[in-house]
mmCIF file of N, CA and C in Angstrom:
data_model
loop_
_atom_site.group_PDB
_atom_site.id
_atom_site.type_symbol
_atom_site.label_atom_id
_atom_site.label_comp_id
_atom_site.label_asym_id
_atom_site.label_seq_id
_atom_site.Cartn_x
_atom_site.Cartn_y
_atom_site.Cartn_z
ATOM 1 N N MET L 1 -177.187 -133.282 -149.113
ATOM 2 C CA MET L 1 -176.645 -133.126 -147.686
ATOM 3 C C MET L 1 -178.573 -133.360 -146.740
ATOM 4 N N THR L 2 -177.656 -133.052 -145.629
ATOM 5 C CA THR L 2 -178.312 -133.141 -144.443
ATOM 6 C C THR L 2 -178.695 -131.213 -144.955
ATOM 7 N N SER L 3 -179.740 -130.783 -143.157
ATOM 8 C CA SER L 3 -179.638 -130.020 -143.134
ATOM 9 C C SER L 3 -177.819 -130.130 -142.124
ATOM 10 N N GLU L 4 -177.499 -130.163 -141.201
ATOM 11 C CA GLU L 4 -177.079 -129.426 -140.605
ATOM 12 C C GLU L 4 -175.380 -129.681 -141.471
ATOM 13 N N GLN L 5 -174.789 -130.145 -142.589
ATOM 14 C CA GLN L 5 -174.434 -130.825 -143.844
ATOM 15 C C GLN L 5 -174.625 -129.429 -144.755
ATOM 16 N N ARG L 6 -175.244 -128.409 -144.120
ATOM 17 C CA ARG L 6 -175.271 -127.223 -145.371
ATOM 18 C C ARG L 6 -174.661 -126.152 -145.274
ATOM 19 N N SER L 7 -173.492 -126.548 -146.447
ATOM 20 C CA SER L 7 -172.865 -125.141 -146.117
ATOM 21 C C SER L 7 -173.562 -123.187 -146.776
ATOM 22 N N VAL L 8 -173.039 -123.147 -145.790
ATOM 23 C CA VAL L 8 -172.702 -121.427 -145.553
ATOM 24 C C VAL L 8 -172.672 -120.518 -146.020
ATOM 25 N N ALA L 9 -173.503 -118.936 -146.672
ATOM 26 C CA ALA L 9 -172.149 -118.195 -147.681
ATOM 27 C C ALA L 9 -170.711 -118.003 -146.405
ATOM 28 N N ALA L 10 -170.048 -117.865 -147.657
ATOM 29 C CA ALA L 10 -168.926 -117.032 -146.189
ATOM 30 C C ALA L 10 -167.551 -116.497 -147.394
ATOM 31 N N SER L 11 -167.034 -115.481 -146.676
ATOM 32 C CA SER L 11 -165.899 -116.138 -146.896
ATOM 33 C C SER L 11 -164.343 -115.836 -146.124
ATOM 34 N N LEU L 12 -163.343 -116.527 -146.896
ATOM 35 C CA LEU L 12 -162.313 -116.423 -146.996
ATOM 36 C C LEU L 12 -161.235 -116.239 -146.991
ATOM 37 N N GLN L 13 -160.179 -115.693 -146.562
ATOM 38 C CA GLN L 13 -159.384 -114.448 -145.732
ATOM 39 C C GLN L 13 -158.642 -115.135 -145.047
ATOM 40 N N VAL L 14 -156.899 -115.149 -146.076
ATOM 41 C CA VAL L 14 -155.637 -115.212 -145.475
ATOM 42 C C VAL L 14 -155.378 -114.594 -145.485
ATOM 43 N N GLY L 15 -154.097 -114.986 -144.385
ATOM 44 C CA GLY L 15 -153.185 -113.288 -143.236
ATOM 45 C C GLY L 15 -152.203 -113.124 -142.417
ATOM 46 N N GLY L 16 -151.120 -112.649 -141.689
ATOM 47 C CA GLY L 16 -151.054 -113.180 -141.221
ATOM 48 C C GLY L 16 -151.474 -113.597 -139.884
ATOM 49 N N GLN L 17 -150.733 -112.946 -138.994
ATOM 50 C CA GLN L 17 -151.060 -113.480 -137.567
ATOM 51 C C GLN L 17 -152.590 -112.487 -137.103
ATOM 52 N N ASP L 18 -153.020 -112.821 -136.183
ATOM 53 C CA ASP L 18 -153.901 -112.552 -135.737
ATOM 54 C C ASP L 18 -155.094 -112.848 -134.617
ATOM 55 N N HIS L 19 -154.848 -112.009 -133.545
ATOM 56 C CA HIS L 19 -154.338 -112.304 -131.874
ATOM 57 C C HIS L 19 -156.356 -112.222 -131.787
ATOM 58 N N GLU L 20 -157.366 -111.865 -133.091
ATOM 59 C CA GLU L 20 -158.890 -112.447 -132.715
ATOM 60 C C GLU L 20 -158.144 -113.448 -132.828
ATOM 61 N N LEU L 21 -157.824 -113.784 -133.832
ATOM 62 C CA LEU L 21 -158.218 -115.377 -134.394
ATOM 63 C C LEU L 21 -157.819 -116.418 -133.593
ATOM 64 N N GLU L 22 -156.917 -116.392 -133.428
ATOM 65 C CA GLU L 22 -155.869 -116.597 -131.950
ATOM 66 C C GLU L 22 -156.721 -116.967 -130.327
ATOM 67 N N LYS L 23 -157.319 -116.062 -130.142
ATOM 68 C CA LYS L 23 -158.211 -116.075 -128.631
ATOM 69 C C LYS L 23 -158.953 -117.153 -128.769
ATOM 70 N N ARG L 24 -160.271 -116.606 -129.809
ATOM 71 C CA ARG L 24 -160.467 -117.431 -129.769
ATOM 72 C C ARG L 24 -161.115 -119.263 -129.863
ATOM 73 N N LEU L 25 -160.080 -119.223 -130.942
ATOM 74 C CA LEU L 25 -159.535 -120.751 -131.873
ATOM 75 C C LEU L 25 -158.971 -121.246 -130.083
ATOM 76 N N ASP L 26 -158.371 -120.734 -129.650
ATOM 77 C CA ASP L 26 -157.890 -121.429 -128.798
ATOM 78 C C ASP L 26 -159.264 -121.468 -126.921
ATOM 79 N N GLU L 27 -160.057 -120.805 -127.637
ATOM 80 C CA GLU L 27 -161.849 -120.301 -126.165
ATOM 81 C C GLU L 27 -162.202 -122.047 -126.256
ATOM 82 N N GLU L 28 -162.339 -122.340 -128.778
ATOM 83 C CA GLU L 28 -163.124 -123.364 -129.216
ATOM 84 C C GLU L 28 -163.076 -124.485 -128.327
ATOM 85 N N LEU L 29 -161.476 -124.359 -129.115
ATOM 86 C CA LEU L 29 -160.583 -126.386 -128.952
ATOM 87 C C LEU L 29 -160.103 -126.827 -128.008
ATOM 88 N N THR L 30 -160.476 -125.185 -125.843
ATOM 89 C CA THR L 30 -160.127 -125.969 -124.823
ATOM 90 C C THR L 30 -161.196 -126.595 -124.197
ATOM 91 N N ALA L 31 -162.410 -126.008 -124.488
ATOM 92 C CA ALA L 31 -163.980 -126.410 -124.755
ATOM 93 C C ALA L 31 -164.375 -127.218 -125.009
ATOM 94 N N PHE L 32 -164.088 -127.556 -126.192
ATOM 95 C CA PHE L 32 -163.843 -129.212 -126.806
ATOM 96 C C PHE L 32 -163.504 -130.258 -126.737
ATOM 97 N N ASN L 33 -161.871 -129.454 -126.281
ATOM 98 C CA ASN L 33 -161.575 -130.892 -125.667
ATOM 99 C C ASN L 33 -161.678 -131.034 -124.012
ATOM 100 N N THR L 34 -161.958 -129.681 -123.276
ATOM 101 C CA THR L 34 -162.071 -130.405 -121.992
ATOM 102 C C THR L 34 -163.293 -130.687 -121.939
ATOM 103 N N ALA L 35 -164.429 -131.225 -122.519
ATOM 104 C CA ALA L 35 -165.682 -131.744 -122.503
ATOM 105 C C ALA L 35 -165.417 -133.171 -123.461
ATOM 106 N N ALA L 36 -164.150 -133.691 -124.033
ATOM 107 C CA ALA L 36 -164.013 -134.998 -124.836
ATOM 108 C C ALA L 36 -163.104 -135.897 -123.592
ATOM 109 N N ALA L 37 -162.309 -134.236 -122.327
ATOM 110 C CA ALA L 37 -160.872 -135.808 -121.772
ATOM 111 C C ALA L 37 -161.819 -135.004 -120.208
ATOM 112 N N ASP L 38 -162.850 -135.272 -120.312
ATOM 113 C CA ASP L 38 -164.071 -135.925 -118.438
ATOM 114 C C ASP L 38 -163.444 -134.857 -117.917
ATOM 115 N N GLY L 39 -163.418 -133.710 -118.108
ATOM 116 C CA GLY L 39 -163.635 -131.812 -117.511
ATOM 117 C C GLY L 39 -161.898 -131.789 -117.390
ATOM 118 N N ALA L 40 -161.123 -132.667 -117.639
ATOM 119 C CA ALA L 40 -159.558 -132.517 -116.943
ATOM 120 C C ALA L 40 -159.573 -131.163 -118.301
ATOM 121 N N THR L 41 -158.523 -130.349 -117.638
ATOM 122 C CA THR L 41 -158.861 -128.964 -117.777
ATOM 123 C C THR L 41 -156.958 -127.958 -118.289
ATOM 124 N N THR L 42 -156.924 -127.788 -119.336
ATOM 125 C CA THR L 42 -155.245 -127.078 -119.716
ATOM 126 C C THR L 42 -154.872 -125.913 -118.916
ATOM 127 N N GLU L 43 -153.349 -127.096 -117.582
ATOM 128 C CA GLU L 43 -153.212 -125.945 -116.912
ATOM 129 C C GLU L 43 -151.809 -125.423 -117.697
ATOM 130 N N PRO L 44 -150.688 -123.833 -117.155
ATOM 131 C CA PRO L 44 -149.791 -123.380 -117.950
ATOM 132 C C PRO L 44 -148.624 -123.621 -116.931
ATOM 133 N N LEU L 45 -147.781 -124.398 -116.933
ATOM 134 C CA LEU L 45 -147.017 -124.509 -116.056
ATOM 135 C C LEU L 45 -145.206 -124.162 -116.772
ATOM 136 N N SER L 46 -144.350 -123.531 -116.346
ATOM 137 C CA SER L 46 -142.905 -122.729 -116.122
ATOM 138 C C SER L 46 -141.950 -123.105 -115.349
ATOM 139 N N VAL L 47 -140.770 -122.602 -115.566
ATOM 140 C CA VAL L 47 -139.324 -123.175 -114.609
ATOM 141 C C VAL L 47 -138.664 -121.656 -115.266
ATOM 142 N N ARG L 48 -138.097 -121.250 -114.915
ATOM 143 C CA ARG L 48 -136.893 -119.878 -114.278
ATOM 144 C C ARG L 48 -136.178 -120.374 -113.929
ATOM 145 N N VAL L 49 -135.002 -119.709 -114.745
ATOM 146 C CA VAL L 49 -133.431 -120.139 -113.125
ATOM 147 C C VAL L 49 -133.206 -118.459 -114.309
ATOM 148 N N ALA L 50 -132.735 -118.119 -112.680
ATOM 149 C CA ALA L 50 -131.528 -116.265 -113.266
ATOM 150 C C ALA L 50 -130.686 -116.749 -112.498
ATOM 151 N N ASP L 51 -130.048 -115.312 -112.801
ATOM 152 C CA ASP L 51 -128.055 -115.562 -112.201
ATOM 153 C C ASP L 51 -128.633 -114.262 -111.560
ATOM 154 N N GLU L 52 -127.258 -114.080 -110.301
ATOM 155 C CA GLU L 52 -127.601 -112.974 -109.115
ATOM 156 C C GLU L 52 -127.886 -111.798 -109.643
ATOM 157 N N ALA L 53 -128.063 -111.706 -111.016
ATOM 158 C CA ALA L 53 -128.061 -110.084 -111.621
ATOM 159 C C ALA L 53 -129.138 -110.566 -112.288
ATOM 160 N N ALA L 54 -130.236 -111.386 -111.526
ATOM 161 C CA ALA L 54 -131.594 -111.315 -112.269
ATOM 162 C C ALA L 54 -131.564 -111.654 -114.093
ATOM 163 N N ASP L 55 -130.823 -111.609 -114.584
ATOM 164 C CA ASP L 55 -130.598 -112.021 -116.409
ATOM 165 C C ASP L 55 -131.664 -113.799 -116.738
ATOM 166 N N LEU L 56 -131.795 -113.784 -116.772
ATOM 167 C CA LEU L 56 -132.035 -115.078 -117.676
ATOM 168 C C LEU L 56 -130.787 -116.112 -117.704
ATOM 169 N N ILE L 57 -130.863 -116.851 -117.486
ATOM 170 C CA ILE L 57 -129.574 -118.222 -117.182
ATOM 171 C C ILE L 57 -130.570 -119.496 -118.338
ATOM 172 N N GLY L 58 -132.107 -119.308 -118.192
ATOM 173 C CA GLY L 58 -132.757 -119.865 -119.124
ATOM 174 C C GLY L 58 -133.845 -120.757 -118.190
ATOM 175 N N GLY L 59 -135.345 -120.957 -119.147
ATOM 176 C CA GLY L 59 -136.624 -121.354 -118.976
ATOM 177 C C GLY L 59 -137.339 -121.901 -119.717
ATOM 178 N N LEU L 60 -138.409 -123.195 -119.059
ATOM 179 C CA LEU L 60 -139.635 -123.844 -119.753
ATOM 180 C C LEU L 60 -140.546 -123.716 -119.860
ATOM 181 N N THR L 61 -141.633 -123.757 -120.861
ATOM 182 C CA THR L 61 -142.290 -123.590 -120.326
ATOM 183 C C THR L 61 -143.805 -124.546 -121.402
ATOM 184 N N ALA L 62 -144.260 -124.971 -120.825
ATOM 185 C CA ALA L 62 -144.704 -126.241 -120.715
ATOM 186 C C ALA L 62 -146.693 -126.462 -120.417
ATOM 187 N N TRP L 63 -147.712 -127.281 -120.517
ATOM 188 C CA TRP L 63 -148.525 -127.169 -119.829
ATOM 189 C C TRP L 63 -149.262 -128.538 -119.203
ATOM 190 N N THR L 64 -150.062 -128.942 -118.998
ATOM 191 C CA THR L 64 -150.696 -129.873 -118.321
ATOM 192 C C THR L 64 -151.647 -130.134 -118.851
ATOM 193 N N TRP L 65 -151.923 -131.933 -118.959
ATOM 194 C CA TRP L 65 -154.172 -131.640 -119.012
ATOM 195 C C TRP L 65 -154.350 -132.888 -118.344
ATOM 196 N N GLY L 66 -154.166 -132.908 -117.797
ATOM 197 C CA GLY L 66 -155.098 -133.674 -117.276
ATOM 198 C C GLY L 66 -153.975 -135.609 -116.843
ATOM 199 N N SER L 67 -153.990 -135.650 -117.260
ATOM 200 C CA SER L 67 -152.604 -137.341 -116.897
ATOM 201 C C SER L 67 -151.373 -136.299 -118.188
ATOM 202 N N LEU L 68 -151.535 -135.548 -118.628
ATOM 203 C CA LEU L 68 -150.902 -135.534 -119.842
ATOM 204 C C LEU L 68 -149.626 -133.615 -119.193
ATOM 205 N N ALA L 69 -147.818 -134.137 -119.831
ATOM 206 C CA ALA L 69 -147.567 -133.113 -119.847
ATOM 207 C C ALA L 69 -146.781 -132.499 -120.629
ATOM 208 N N CYS L 70 -147.324 -131.377 -121.159
ATOM 209 C CA CYS L 70 -145.821 -131.027 -123.170
ATOM 210 C C CYS L 70 -145.880 -130.185 -122.246
ATOM 211 N N VAL L 71 -144.132 -130.372 -122.813
ATOM 212 C CA VAL L 71 -142.607 -129.294 -122.845
ATOM 213 C C VAL L 71 -143.812 -128.540 -124.366
ATOM 214 N N ASP L 72 -143.486 -127.084 -124.457
ATOM 215 C CA ASP L 72 -143.623 -126.608 -125.011
ATOM 216 C C ASP L 72 -142.382 -125.851 -125.881
ATOM 217 N N MET L 73 -141.688 -124.716 -124.453
ATOM 218 C CA MET L 73 -140.558 -124.563 -125.143
ATOM 219 C C MET L 73 -139.191 -124.383 -123.860
ATOM 220 N N LEU L 74 -137.762 -124.914 -124.807
ATOM 221 C CA LEU L 74 -136.791 -125.349 -123.183
ATOM 222 C C LEU L 74 -135.108 -124.293 -124.020
ATOM 223 N N TRP L 75 -134.848 -123.190 -123.014
ATOM 224 C CA TRP L 75 -133.509 -122.900 -124.151
ATOM 225 C C TRP L 75 -132.729 -122.195 -122.293
ATOM 226 N N VAL L 76 -131.306 -122.452 -122.574
ATOM 227 C CA VAL L 76 -130.428 -121.727 -121.892
ATOM 228 C C VAL L 76 -129.593 -121.298 -122.518
ATOM 229 N N ARG L 77 -129.399 -120.181 -121.816
ATOM 230 C CA ARG L 77 -128.549 -119.798 -122.634
ATOM 231 C C ARG L 77 -127.252 -119.681 -123.289
ATOM 232 N N ALA L 78 -126.534 -119.256 -124.154
ATOM 233 C CA ALA L 78 -125.604 -119.967 -124.524
ATOM 234 C C ALA L 78 -124.323 -120.276 -123.742
ATOM 235 N N ASP L 79 -123.823 -119.080 -122.478
ATOM 236 C CA ASP L 79 -122.628 -119.109 -122.118
ATOM 237 C C ASP L 79 -122.929 -120.104 -120.778
ATOM 238 N N GLN L 80 -124.259 -120.451 -120.606
ATOM 239 C CA GLN L 80 -124.699 -121.426 -119.811
ATOM 240 C C GLN L 80 -125.049 -123.266 -119.990
ATOM 241 N N ARG L 81 -124.885 -123.569 -121.427
ATOM 242 C CA ARG L 81 -125.460 -123.906 -122.144
ATOM 243 C C ARG L 81 -124.657 -125.779 -121.496
ATOM 244 N N HIS L 82 -124.634 -126.738 -121.177
ATOM 245 C CA HIS L 82 -123.707 -127.976 -121.208
ATOM 246 C C HIS L 82 -123.000 -127.609 -119.252
ATOM 247 N N ALA L 83 -123.975 -126.880 -118.193
ATOM 248 C CA ALA L 83 -124.012 -126.782 -117.349
ATOM 249 C C ALA L 83 -124.614 -127.335 -116.114
ATOM 250 N N GLY L 84 -125.140 -128.325 -116.782
ATOM 251 C CA GLY L 84 -126.704 -128.881 -116.084
ATOM 252 C C GLY L 84 -127.869 -128.161 -116.579
ATOM 253 N N TRP L 85 -128.247 -126.787 -116.923
ATOM 254 C CA TRP L 85 -129.344 -125.865 -116.378
ATOM 255 C C TRP L 85 -130.972 -127.108 -116.965
ATOM 256 N N GLY L 86 -130.686 -127.416 -118.525
ATOM 257 C CA GLY L 86 -131.239 -128.054 -118.700
ATOM 258 C C GLY L 86 -131.828 -129.338 -118.716
ATOM 259 N N GLY L 87 -130.837 -130.026 -118.131
ATOM 260 C CA GLY L 87 -131.468 -131.459 -116.802
ATOM 261 C C GLY L 87 -132.475 -130.521 -115.844
ATOM 262 N N ARG L 88 -131.596 -129.859 -115.124
ATOM 263 C CA ARG L 88 -132.415 -129.510 -113.916
ATOM 264 C C ARG L 88 -133.541 -128.751 -114.324
ATOM 265 N N LEU L 89 -133.589 -127.953 -115.109
ATOM 266 C CA LEU L 89 -135.775 -127.315 -115.485
ATOM 267 C C LEU L 89 -136.325 -128.543 -116.218
ATOM 268 N N MET L 90 -135.514 -129.605 -117.350
ATOM 269 C CA MET L 90 -137.024 -130.654 -117.193
ATOM 270 C C MET L 90 -136.708 -131.220 -115.900
ATOM 271 N N ARG L 91 -136.161 -131.226 -114.979
ATOM 272 C CA ARG L 91 -136.548 -131.817 -113.290
ATOM 273 C C ARG L 91 -137.995 -131.624 -113.338
ATOM 274 N N ALA L 92 -137.646 -130.216 -112.846
ATOM 275 C CA ALA L 92 -138.799 -129.216 -112.493
ATOM 276 C C ALA L 92 -139.370 -129.050 -112.368
ATOM 277 N N ALA L 93 -139.450 -129.452 -114.437
ATOM 278 C CA ALA L 93 -141.097 -129.379 -115.005
ATOM 279 C C ALA L 93 -141.258 -131.152 -114.502
ATOM 280 N N GLU L 94 -140.953 -132.011 -114.089
ATOM 281 C CA GLU L 94 -141.721 -133.106 -113.869
ATOM 282 C C GLU L 94 -141.780 -133.515 -113.077
ATOM 283 N N GLU L 95 -141.441 -132.790 -112.155
ATOM 284 C CA GLU L 95 -141.481 -132.748 -110.547
ATOM 285 C C GLU L 95 -142.584 -132.191 -110.135
ATOM 286 N N GLU L 96 -142.759 -131.055 -111.322
ATOM 287 C CA GLU L 96 -144.248 -130.059 -110.825
ATOM 288 C C GLU L 96 -145.471 -131.180 -111.788
ATOM 289 N N ALA L 97 -144.829 -131.925 -112.576
ATOM 290 C CA ALA L 97 -146.214 -132.572 -113.532
ATOM 291 C C ALA L 97 -146.903 -133.641 -112.826
ATOM 292 N N VAL L 98 -145.975 -134.351 -112.050
ATOM 293 C CA VAL L 98 -145.702 -135.305 -111.418
ATOM 294 C C VAL L 98 -146.988 -134.666 -109.876
ATOM 295 N N ARG L 99 -146.678 -134.079 -109.435
ATOM 296 C CA ARG L 99 -147.332 -133.489 -109.140
ATOM 297 C C ARG L 99 -149.330 -132.734 -109.185
ATOM 298 N N ARG L 100 -149.099 -132.798 -109.668
ATOM 299 C CA ARG L 100 -149.979 -132.122 -110.386
ATOM 300 C C ARG L 100 -150.822 -133.538 -111.324
ATOM 301 N N GLY L 101 -150.181 -134.865 -111.024
ATOM 302 C CA GLY L 101 -150.625 -135.760 -111.046
ATOM 303 C C GLY L 101 -150.402 -136.371 -112.639
ATOM 304 N N CYS L 102 -149.641 -135.991 -113.443
ATOM 305 C CA CYS L 102 -149.808 -136.770 -114.755
ATOM 306 C C CYS L 102 -148.507 -137.712 -114.770
ATOM 307 N N THR L 103 -148.913 -138.462 -115.935
ATOM 308 C CA THR L 103 -148.114 -139.710 -115.902
ATOM 309 C C THR L 103 -146.949 -139.376 -116.908
ATOM 310 N N ASP L 104 -147.949 -139.176 -117.879
ATOM 311 C CA ASP L 104 -147.090 -139.233 -119.457
ATOM 312 C C ASP L 104 -146.523 -137.660 -119.471
ATOM 313 N N MET L 105 -145.025 -137.652 -120.237
ATOM 314 C CA MET L 105 -144.511 -136.093 -120.578
ATOM 315 C C MET L 105 -144.412 -136.070 -121.984
ATOM 316 N N ILE L 106 -144.423 -135.264 -122.882
ATOM 317 C CA ILE L 106 -143.856 -135.135 -124.420
ATOM 318 C C ILE L 106 -143.371 -133.740 -124.710
ATOM 319 N N VAL L 107 -142.508 -133.941 -125.805
ATOM 320 C CA VAL L 107 -141.463 -132.807 -126.140
ATOM 321 C C VAL L 107 -141.224 -133.272 -126.995
ATOM 322 N N SER L 108 -141.766 -131.766 -128.307
ATOM 323 C CA SER L 108 -140.334 -132.821 -129.480
ATOM 324 C C SER L 108 -139.304 -131.526 -129.583
ATOM 325 N N THR L 109 -138.630 -131.322 -130.708
ATOM 326 C CA THR L 109 -137.228 -130.467 -130.894
ATOM 327 C C THR L 109 -136.424 -130.656 -132.677
ATOM 328 N N TYR L 110 -135.922 -130.216 -132.904
ATOM 329 C CA TYR L 110 -135.830 -130.469 -134.493
ATOM 330 C C TYR L 110 -134.749 -130.778 -133.882
ATOM 331 N N SER L 111 -134.090 -131.182 -134.691
ATOM 332 C CA SER L 111 -133.127 -132.817 -135.287
ATOM 333 C C SER L 111 -130.980 -131.661 -135.177
ATOM 334 N N PHE L 112 -131.378 -130.188 -135.265
ATOM 335 C CA PHE L 112 -130.444 -129.452 -135.284
ATOM 336 C C PHE L 112 -129.973 -128.643 -133.575
ATOM 337 N N GLN L 113 -131.341 -129.037 -132.889
ATOM 338 C CA GLN L 113 -131.665 -128.460 -132.157
ATOM 339 C C GLN L 113 -131.019 -129.248 -129.911
ATOM 340 N N ALA L 114 -132.165 -130.051 -129.989
ATOM 341 C CA ALA L 114 -130.979 -130.762 -129.398
ATOM 342 C C ALA L 114 -132.051 -132.932 -128.820
ATOM 343 N N PRO L 115 -131.967 -133.003 -130.404
ATOM 344 C CA PRO L 115 -132.095 -134.482 -130.012
ATOM 345 C C PRO L 115 -131.836 -135.941 -129.505
ATOM 346 N N GLY L 116 -131.000 -135.417 -128.599
ATOM 347 C CA GLY L 116 -129.593 -136.013 -127.933
ATOM 348 C C GLY L 116 -129.594 -136.173 -126.929
ATOM 349 N N PHE L 117 -130.382 -134.833 -126.260
ATOM 350 C CA PHE L 117 -130.818 -134.463 -125.128
ATOM 351 C C PHE L 117 -131.618 -134.914 -123.946
ATOM 352 N N TYR L 118 -132.593 -135.524 -125.038
ATOM 353 C CA TYR L 118 -134.372 -136.263 -124.084
ATOM 354 C C TYR L 118 -132.908 -137.557 -123.973
ATOM 355 N N PRO L 119 -133.118 -138.342 -124.081
ATOM 356 C CA PRO L 119 -132.897 -139.716 -124.180
ATOM 357 C C PRO L 119 -132.001 -140.340 -123.388
ATOM 358 N N ARG L 120 -131.294 -138.546 -122.804
ATOM 359 C CA ARG L 120 -130.787 -139.236 -121.353
ATOM 360 C C ARG L 120 -131.308 -139.301 -120.670
ATOM 361 N N LEU L 121 -133.069 -137.726 -120.316
ATOM 362 C CA LEU L 121 -133.725 -138.086 -119.059
ATOM 363 C C LEU L 121 -134.620 -138.226 -118.580
ATOM 364 N N GLY L 122 -134.064 -139.852 -119.749
ATOM 365 C CA GLY L 122 -135.056 -141.089 -119.629
ATOM 366 C C GLY L 122 -136.221 -141.045 -120.797
ATOM 367 N N PHE L 123 -136.613 -140.721 -122.284
ATOM 368 C CA PHE L 123 -137.344 -139.281 -123.175
ATOM 369 C C PHE L 123 -136.975 -141.551 -124.183
ATOM 370 N N ARG L 124 -138.435 -141.521 -124.508
ATOM 371 C CA ARG L 124 -137.841 -142.622 -125.494
ATOM 372 C C ARG L 124 -138.401 -141.407 -127.295
ATOM 373 N N GLU L 125 -137.628 -141.889 -128.017
ATOM 374 C CA GLU L 125 -137.781 -141.422 -129.323
ATOM 375 C C GLU L 125 -140.101 -141.726 -130.278
ATOM 376 N N ARG L 126 -140.045 -140.801 -130.246
ATOM 377 C CA ARG L 126 -141.357 -141.712 -131.166
ATOM 378 C C ARG L 126 -141.764 -141.228 -132.674
ATOM 379 N N ALA L 127 -140.825 -140.726 -133.270
ATOM 380 C CA ALA L 127 -141.821 -139.893 -134.194
ATOM 381 C C ALA L 127 -140.913 -139.654 -134.849
ATOM 382 N N ARG L 128 -140.100 -138.273 -136.122
ATOM 383 C CA ARG L 128 -139.397 -138.274 -136.573
ATOM 384 C C ARG L 128 -140.359 -137.863 -138.291
ATOM 385 N N ILE L 129 -140.944 -137.324 -138.576
ATOM 386 C CA ILE L 129 -141.001 -135.375 -139.868
ATOM 387 C C ILE L 129 -140.504 -135.075 -140.593
ATOM 388 N N GLU L 130 -139.786 -135.381 -141.663
ATOM 389 C CA GLU L 130 -139.069 -133.997 -141.658
ATOM 390 C C GLU L 130 -140.039 -133.334 -143.224
ATOM 391 N N GLY L 131 -138.593 -131.984 -143.406
ATOM 392 C CA GLY L 131 -139.898 -131.005 -144.217
ATOM 393 C C GLY L 131 -138.798 -130.223 -143.250
ATOM 394 N N VAL L 132 -138.148 -129.760 -142.371
ATOM 395 C CA VAL L 132 -137.749 -128.852 -141.424
ATOM 396 C C VAL L 132 -136.988 -127.850 -142.061
ATOM 397 N N PRO L 133 -137.673 -127.008 -142.340
ATOM 398 C CA PRO L 133 -136.086 -126.071 -143.570
ATOM 399 C C PRO L 133 -134.966 -126.451 -143.098
ATOM 400 N N GLY L 134 -134.060 -126.511 -144.562
ATOM 401 C CA GLY L 134 -132.800 -126.855 -144.156
ATOM 402 C C GLY L 134 -132.197 -128.607 -143.689
ATOM 403 N N GLY L 135 -133.515 -129.150 -144.672
ATOM 404 C CA GLY L 135 -132.866 -130.899 -144.614
ATOM 405 C C GLY L 135 -132.852 -131.497 -142.780
ATOM 406 N N HIS L 136 -133.732 -130.500 -142.320
ATOM 407 C CA HIS L 136 -134.056 -131.546 -141.207
ATOM 408 C C HIS L 136 -135.312 -131.688 -140.352
ATOM 409 N N GLU L 137 -135.245 -132.177 -139.126
ATOM 410 C CA GLU L 137 -136.373 -133.460 -138.657
ATOM 411 C C GLU L 137 -137.313 -132.580 -137.900
ATOM 412 N N ASP L 138 -138.765 -133.419 -137.387
ATOM 413 C CA ASP L 138 -138.649 -132.698 -136.021
ATOM 414 C C ASP L 138 -138.963 -134.262 -135.082
ATOM 415 N N VAL L 139 -137.685 -133.212 -134.191
ATOM 416 C CA VAL L 139 -138.449 -135.659 -133.410
ATOM 417 C C VAL L 139 -139.049 -135.135 -131.907
ATOM 418 N N TYR L 140 -140.057 -135.893 -132.076
ATOM 419 C CA TYR L 140 -141.152 -136.114 -130.530
ATOM 420 C C TYR L 140 -140.750 -137.443 -129.858
ATOM 421 N N PHE L 141 -140.485 -136.785 -128.647
ATOM 422 C CA PHE L 141 -140.210 -138.037 -128.050
ATOM 423 C C PHE L 141 -141.348 -137.825 -126.959
ATOM 424 N N HIS L 142 -141.779 -138.831 -126.453
ATOM 425 C CA HIS L 142 -142.029 -139.513 -125.061
ATOM 426 C C HIS L 142 -141.654 -140.086 -123.135
ATOM 427 N N LYS L 143 -142.271 -140.254 -122.130
ATOM 428 C CA LYS L 143 -141.718 -140.649 -121.068
ATOM 429 C C LYS L 143 -142.581 -141.125 -120.435
ATOM 430 N N ARG L 144 -142.982 -142.274 -119.394
ATOM 431 C CA ARG L 144 -143.436 -142.541 -118.778
ATOM 432 C C ARG L 144 -143.288 -141.754 -117.159
ATOM 433 N N LEU L 145 -143.938 -141.132 -116.900
ATOM 434 C CA LEU L 145 -143.082 -140.063 -115.289
ATOM 435 C C LEU L 145 -143.608 -141.505 -114.270
ATOM 436 N N ARG L 146 -142.836 -141.706 -113.135
ATOM 437 C CA ARG L 146 -143.282 -141.595 -112.180
ATOM 438 C C ARG L 146 -143.728 -140.904 -111.333
ATOM 439 N N THR L 147 -144.829 -141.774 -110.675
ATOM 440 C CA THR L 147 -146.189 -141.294 -109.651
ATOM 441 C C THR L 147 -145.688 -141.010 -108.433
ATOM 442 N N ALA L 148 -145.641 -139.943 -108.272
ATOM 443 C CA ALA L 148 -145.617 -139.220 -106.777
ATOM 444 C C ALA L 148 -146.447 -140.610 -106.394
ATOM 445 N N GLU L 149 -145.193 -140.636 -105.086
ATOM 446 C CA GLU L 149 -145.130 -141.829 -103.882
ATOM 447 C C GLU L 149 -146.744 -141.320 -103.080
ATOM 448 N N LEU L 150 -147.555 -142.306 -102.192
ATOM 449 C CA LEU L 150 -148.669 -141.961 -101.528
ATOM 450 C C LEU L 150 -147.913 -142.866 -100.508
#
């Protein structure tokens, strides 16, 4: 082993949620990824829709990183599903991603959630990973975004 490969004495701990660890890992991985991506930084993106009483109808959280956008979560209240809100939330996120210079968007969903929804929006299925509890799969989608007209 070289001196760079030498292991140090350490303790390994397993536990539940660790906010301090999450913060540190986020900082370290963000710095590493930013350097690897020619300085591209990750920026949060969110879209929300509320009714007249200001009650949440649905929302979307995502991030952009250089030319890539990734949807983390998309949810629509049960009484408003099939009213078009999911598509509107996704289109708003796509428009903002394009405005930020993104050319690609990715998203995953479980097989019991909405795998039929994303192809209707122009996404192509790229992978299915088995092993989700209940015999389900994690389904990954990708879409090339239209670029902003100059």
